[in-house]
Structure formats: C-alpha cells, structure tokens
C-alpha cells in the first residue's frame, strides 16, 4: 500500500474532483504530500482578542468576540450587499458581504456568540469588516486549532471557487483528523539528534499548526536544513564520483610557449589575484584530476589573460586548447586580444565562427587534425560535429551562462578523455548561489582590478535633466571620448522598446547632427553583418556615440569609451546595470555611468539605483540583488539549466544554514562516498527517491 501522504488529494475529506482539479492546476497540489508541503507564507496571531471600541482602520487582521445583533441589506442593484451589526461589551462594528448572501443568513444566527476575524476598514466614516471569517466557538468542529494561524497564498481562481487561505488550512486539518499516519523520516536519526532537529512529521505538522513563533522557527529550520542539505549532498557526491571516474590529463611542465609569452610579451605585472588564480589552476591541471573550475571575476579584472596563460600551459604539454565565447563580437575580440598578446611567438591561433569560409574551415580542420593548431577561438561553431581536435586538453568557456548544459556536454565528446574545463563568468554570483548552482565546481575568484583604474562615477538623472545631459555629452566628445547609450530590451514589450530606441535615436540625431557627429546603432533585430559593421565603426573610434540595446552587455572592451548612459535604468536588474557600467572605466580618463530614469520610481527601483551609486563591488551588488529580487530572478540561473525549486529555503537569507549543511554533507561524503554505511541508508534512499522525482543531477556543468 502506498503511504497515505502519496495518495491523491481526492481521498481527502472536503476535496471532490472539481476542487482536486483546481488545486492541481492552480498551485500544483495533487497529492496529500503536496498539500503538506504547501507551506504558509505568514502567520497571524489568533490568541489575541480586541475590543471593538479599540479598533481602527489602520489595524491589520484582528479578532473580536461578540454577537450579531441583526442582518440588513444595503444598496441596490449591483452594489446590493448584506450587512450585520456585530456587538461586544464595548461597541458595535458592521460586517459586510457582497457575495454568498443567502448562505450567510442561513448559516449564522442572531444573538449567538461568534468569533469574528478580519481586517477592519472604513466606509462613509464607519468601521466595517468586509467578508469576515466567522467561527462558532460552541461548535465542536473536528478541526485542529493552533495559537497562531497559518496564511497561505491562493490565486484568483481558487478564491472565486471559495478556496481561501482558510480553506487550505481546513483541508490540512482534515489530513490530520481523517488519517492516522506518521510521515516517514527523511534524515537519519543520528543527524536529527546531533543537529538538534525536529522530526519531519512534527515539523510538517508544526509549520501548519504552530502554537507560537518559536515553534514556527524550529519547524522551518528543520525543513530548510533538509532542503539545502540534500542539494549539497547530491552536488558533492556528484563531484566526488566524477573525480574518481575521470582522470585528467597531466600538464606538468611550463615550457617555451608560456615562458616566452610571460617574459617577452606580457606588458604588465599580473595582479595578486591573477597570480593566485593561476596557482589554483596549475594545481588542478598538474594533479591528474580533471579540472572543473569556475572563474569568477568582475568585468575588466583580467580573466582573458588567465585564460590565455592556461591555454599556453596546455600547449606546452602537447595539447590543444579552445576558447568559446557566447557571441561573434566577443569571439573576435578575444581573438584579436590573444593574437596581439602572442605576437612573435611560435603559436598557431585561429578563429572559427559561423561565417568562416569553407576554405579557411578546411585549413583549420586540417591543422586541428594533425595537431599543428594550438588555440582555437570561436562561438558555438566550435561544438559542431565537423570540428575534430586531435588532442584537446583544455576547454575555456567565457560567460558561461549563455551556454546551455547540452552544449557544454558536447564539448566533452570531443576528446577521448574529458578535457580540463574552465568556466569564466563576469556575472558575479553570490556565494550562496554559487554554492548551489555550481556546488560541484571548484571556484576561483579574481577579486582585484588591475592597478590604475579610476572608479567610474555613477550619477542618477531624471528625464528633466536631459538638456544638461546633452551638454555634458558634447563636452566629453569634444575631449575625444566616446559614449554608449543603452536602451532596455525586455521581451514582453519588445515593440515598445524599439519605439523608445527609435525615438531616442531621433532625439540624439537632432542634437548631434551629422557630419559633425557620427552615431552608430546596434540592436537585436539587425542582421549580424550590420551589427558587426556598427560595432566596428565604434570600436575603431569612427563613431562618437553607440546607441544600443543590451547586446553590448557582455564583455566588449573599448578603452576610449568613457561614458555609459543607461536609459530607463529603472527597468534593468542590478547585475545588468553593473555589467553595463563595467563597459567603461577601462581607459586612463575619468569615466561616467549615467542612470536615466523617470521621476516616478517604485521603492524597489530606487533602491537598485541607490545601490549602483553607492557600490562598485560586483559581489556586493549581486548579494543585494539576491536580497531584493530573490534567487529566481538572478540573471543566468534560468539559462543555466538548473531549476532549483526551493520550497522553503531562501538563498538570499539562508546563507548560514547553507554553509553549515554543506560542511555537514562534505564530512559525510568524505567518510562514506557511496553512502554504504547503515547509518546513511536513509540518505541514500532519499537521494534515489529525489532522483526519481525529476531533478537530473548529472546535468550540472
Ligand atoms: P575580463 O575578461 O575579466 O573582463 P580582460 O581580461 O578583458 O578582463 O581585461 C581587461 C583589460 O585589463 C584588458 O585590456 C587587459 O589587457 C587588461 N589587464 C588584464 N590584466 C592586467 C594586469 N595585471 N595589469 C594591467 N592590465 C591588465
Ligand atoms: Mg572578458
């Protein structure tokens, strides 16, 4: 017999086929277990009773006790409503219903004692409660009561079918009155004991029917602990298994290619952070294990150089390396940078992209095959089947979040042994999120910018300051600087965005007329050849202003551009704003980032802009972003192919628990990598169960 909690929700008293369908469709509740795991979002204290005389319309939900004096109807036609005057020893208040009038008058009796619960409001100078909840304290309802009452999210559809937060609470109560059951524990006894956790059964009951806030905290802690713990256990198990399964190429020597570059060509000192990261990478690739490393570093921190040096070491050991970028513009840029860095060295570097001509392709293919080609740079074109390396030893993926999991997996097939993999990202990911999304990768961080960079000055202007803005732009152009203007591009309102862009272009060309000023435009609807042309115009310094949608977001390096103007800045997320700002501040002169917005801003939007003005630290900004928006929205997490549907833990707030359970999971895996000990049987079973219910752990990285 299946466990009670795994049975369909229709077995529950109070749920017929119609309700079952609605619950499934609207909130994904199909089984009793689903309902148990439908957690409340807040609690309301129901131990307190108020005097009617003390009520005011600015109070939240309150509870009063008294009798209904009389029912009466008010208004007519569509605004007809049922009202009742409700009295206690201190005064009276009006109760109002717009719907279910007959049902109300049939269900409640005048002059009988009731408990009324609701939010006081005010209408025509009189206090009232609209659609209150009414309870008969004398009626021995088979219902579980609790000190503080759980509140559940519902949807419009549920509400209009009379499934309210209270209904959900009642259904939950039915589970406990109807069935005699105990939810099977999912953590081993020793963990429950050692980490002082509530039993699962108790935690699930308590989260719905707590007596006080301390109960809630204990129950929540247990459930968050478990949720985060299993994610970490899975990730670390996967990591250990991969390490045991695959041996990596050993790059033991540093030879001429690296040394010649380092001593002859490198025009500056590495930063301490770059040196540290190089040591970490060298340790990996020299150890015989297969490297799977995430390299995080703010825009401009010098990741490309780290990538190049790693590739040179691969070359020195007789292996080929490739560098994959998410867009052609970036691939070209990497290619040019690397070509100029390695000028004069004995090294074959090629660029492969969608538009590469057939003759060149076959040459590349030949050089790949006979091992002459050392470094191949390109876009997605690199992972086409026709691209065959003879000795691929290192793969570097830039701006990883644009690459799908499947695409990365194909790279592995390009070699007999999996190559070393270095994933680089300039989207700083908060620690907690990185531990979850990339928990199976080792992480290196470049937390220092090359010396001599002047911090970018960030200003916030509203539309009324546009004339001042234009004057400022002219001054900068006069001084030989170039300017970016970026417009938002948000899928849902693409049409509107283009309209904004077009209007913007019109306004700019009016104030910055040709031939005195040259303006270049790049947006998503242009052909890639047109885009390349416009970009090049700007890159080569022939255009003064580049007007663009966010296609320039990632990685473009134009030193002479010193002003970044972001239109409708309130519509961008924090990490996007930070990325965009990173486009300037690369040259020697003072750079500016100007956030343009309308006068009216939501609280959240103005908070974002404030953070941009006060901080230039990508990690700090990413943490703030996580706190403001929640992890679901963080850029890159959707595209990363990993949909963590956390039910209760919050990566923005539960960082401490996360670090704690990661250590615990790490200890367990270290001592018992296959979870063979009897002590860990429950862990093993739970992992198997979770694997069956959907998430494919092997899809990570
Ligand atoms: P990222 O890829 O991390 O955004 P890049 O590798 O493009 O950063 O580096 C940004 C700029 O800084 C490049 O022009 C690069 O040549 C320069 N750079 C990198 N490392 C150093 C360093 N140690 N000292 C001075 N300049 C550096
Ligand atoms: Mg870069």
PDB file of N, CA, C and O in Angstrom, residues 9 84 117 171 223 232 267 288 290 341 548 575 597 627 669:
ATOM      1  N   UNK A   9      -5.121  13.671  -3.740  1.00  0.00           N
ATOM      2  CA  UNK A   9      -5.781  14.629  -2.862  1.00  0.00           C
ATOM      3  C   UNK A   9      -7.293  14.373  -2.785  1.00  0.00           C
ATOM      4  O   UNK A   9      -7.943  14.742  -1.809  1.00  0.00           O
ATOM      5  N   UNK A  84     -24.309  43.196   8.690  1.00  0.00           N
ATOM      6  CA  UNK A  84     -24.771  42.787  10.018  1.00  0.00           C
ATOM      7  C   UNK A  84     -24.113  43.702  11.015  1.00  0.00           C
ATOM      8  O   UNK A  84     -22.985  44.148  10.800  1.00  0.00           O
ATOM      9  N   UNK A 117     -13.203  37.361  12.538  1.00  0.00           N
ATOM     10  CA  UNK A 117     -11.806  37.583  12.205  1.00  0.00           C
ATOM     11  C   UNK A 117     -11.714  38.309  10.860  1.00  0.00           C
ATOM     12  O   UNK A 117     -12.380  37.933   9.899  1.00  0.00           O
ATOM     13  N   UNK A 171      -8.354  22.071   5.053  1.00  0.00           N
ATOM     14  CA  UNK A 171      -8.005  20.819   4.372  1.00  0.00           C
ATOM     15  C   UNK A 171      -6.804  20.161   5.045  1.00  0.00           C
ATOM     16  O   UNK A 171      -6.766  18.948   5.241  1.00  0.00           O
ATOM     17  N   UNK A 223      13.079  22.111   8.069  1.00  0.00           N
ATOM     18  CA  UNK A 223      12.729  21.907   6.662  1.00  0.00           C
ATOM     19  C   UNK A 223      13.747  22.556   5.720  1.00  0.00           C
ATOM     20  O   UNK A 223      14.102  21.999   4.693  1.00  0.00           O
ATOM     21  N   UNK A 232      23.209  19.915  -1.392  1.00  0.00           N
ATOM     22  CA  UNK A 232      24.658  19.846  -1.228  1.00  0.00           C
ATOM     23  C   UNK A 232      25.161  18.414  -1.271  1.00  0.00           C
ATOM     24  O   UNK A 232      26.196  18.120  -1.867  1.00  0.00           O
ATOM     25  N   UNK A 267      52.889  42.741 -21.132  1.00  0.00           N
ATOM     26  CA  UNK A 267      53.323  44.130 -20.956  1.00  0.00           C
ATOM     27  C   UNK A 267      53.148  44.639 -19.530  1.00  0.00           C
ATOM     28  O   UNK A 267      53.530  45.761 -19.245  1.00  0.00           O
ATOM     29  N   UNK A 288      46.537  15.421 -12.073  1.00  0.00           N
ATOM     30  CA  UNK A 288      45.997  14.148 -12.535  1.00  0.00           C
ATOM     31  C   UNK A 288      44.502  14.051 -12.366  1.00  0.00           C
ATOM     32  O   UNK A 288      43.872  13.111 -12.803  1.00  0.00           O
ATOM     33  N   UNK A 290      40.716  15.785 -13.190  1.00  0.00           N
ATOM     34  CA  UNK A 290      40.177  16.599 -14.271  1.00  0.00           C
ATOM     35  C   UNK A 290      39.649  17.898 -13.691  1.00  0.00           C
ATOM     36  O   UNK A 290      38.812  17.901 -12.796  1.00  0.00           O
ATOM     37  N   UNK A 341      48.599  39.568 -28.040  1.00  0.00           N
ATOM     38  CA  UNK A 341      49.394  39.142 -26.884  1.00  0.00           C
ATOM     39  C   UNK A 341      50.502  38.164 -27.278  1.00  0.00           C
ATOM     40  O   UNK A 341      51.564  38.151 -26.692  1.00  0.00           O
ATOM     41  N   UNK A 548      22.496  51.459 -28.371  1.00  0.00           N
ATOM     42  CA  UNK A 548      22.338  50.013 -28.456  1.00  0.00           C
ATOM     43  C   UNK A 548      21.296  49.483 -27.484  1.00  0.00           C
ATOM     44  O   UNK A 548      20.977  50.125 -26.483  1.00  0.00           O
ATOM     45  N   UNK A 575      22.376  43.352 -11.626  1.00  0.00           N
ATOM     46  CA  UNK A 575      23.597  42.788 -12.192  1.00  0.00           C
ATOM     47  C   UNK A 575      23.773  43.240 -13.635  1.00  0.00           C
ATOM     48  O   UNK A 575      24.893  43.428 -14.104  1.00  0.00           O
ATOM     49  N   UNK A 597      16.281  57.919 -15.559  1.00  0.00           N
ATOM     50  CA  UNK A 597      15.007  57.271 -15.211  1.00  0.00           C
ATOM     51  C   UNK A 597      13.904  58.308 -15.202  1.00  0.00           C
ATOM     52  O   UNK A 597      14.159  59.506 -15.258  1.00  0.00           O
ATOM     53  N   UNK A 627      19.001  39.690  -2.482  1.00  0.00           N
ATOM     54  CA  UNK A 627      18.110  40.048  -1.374  1.00  0.00           C
ATOM     55  C   UNK A 627      16.854  40.738  -1.885  1.00  0.00           C
ATOM     56  O   UNK A 627      15.747  40.450  -1.442  1.00  0.00           O
ATOM     57  N   UNK A 669      30.244  12.750   2.928  1.00  0.00           N
ATOM     58  CA  UNK A 669      30.735  12.210   1.656  1.00  0.00           C
ATOM     59  C   UNK A 669      32.205  11.808   1.756  1.00  0.00           C
ATOM     60  O   UNK A 669      32.645  10.826   1.172  1.00  0.00           O
TER      61      UNK A 669
END
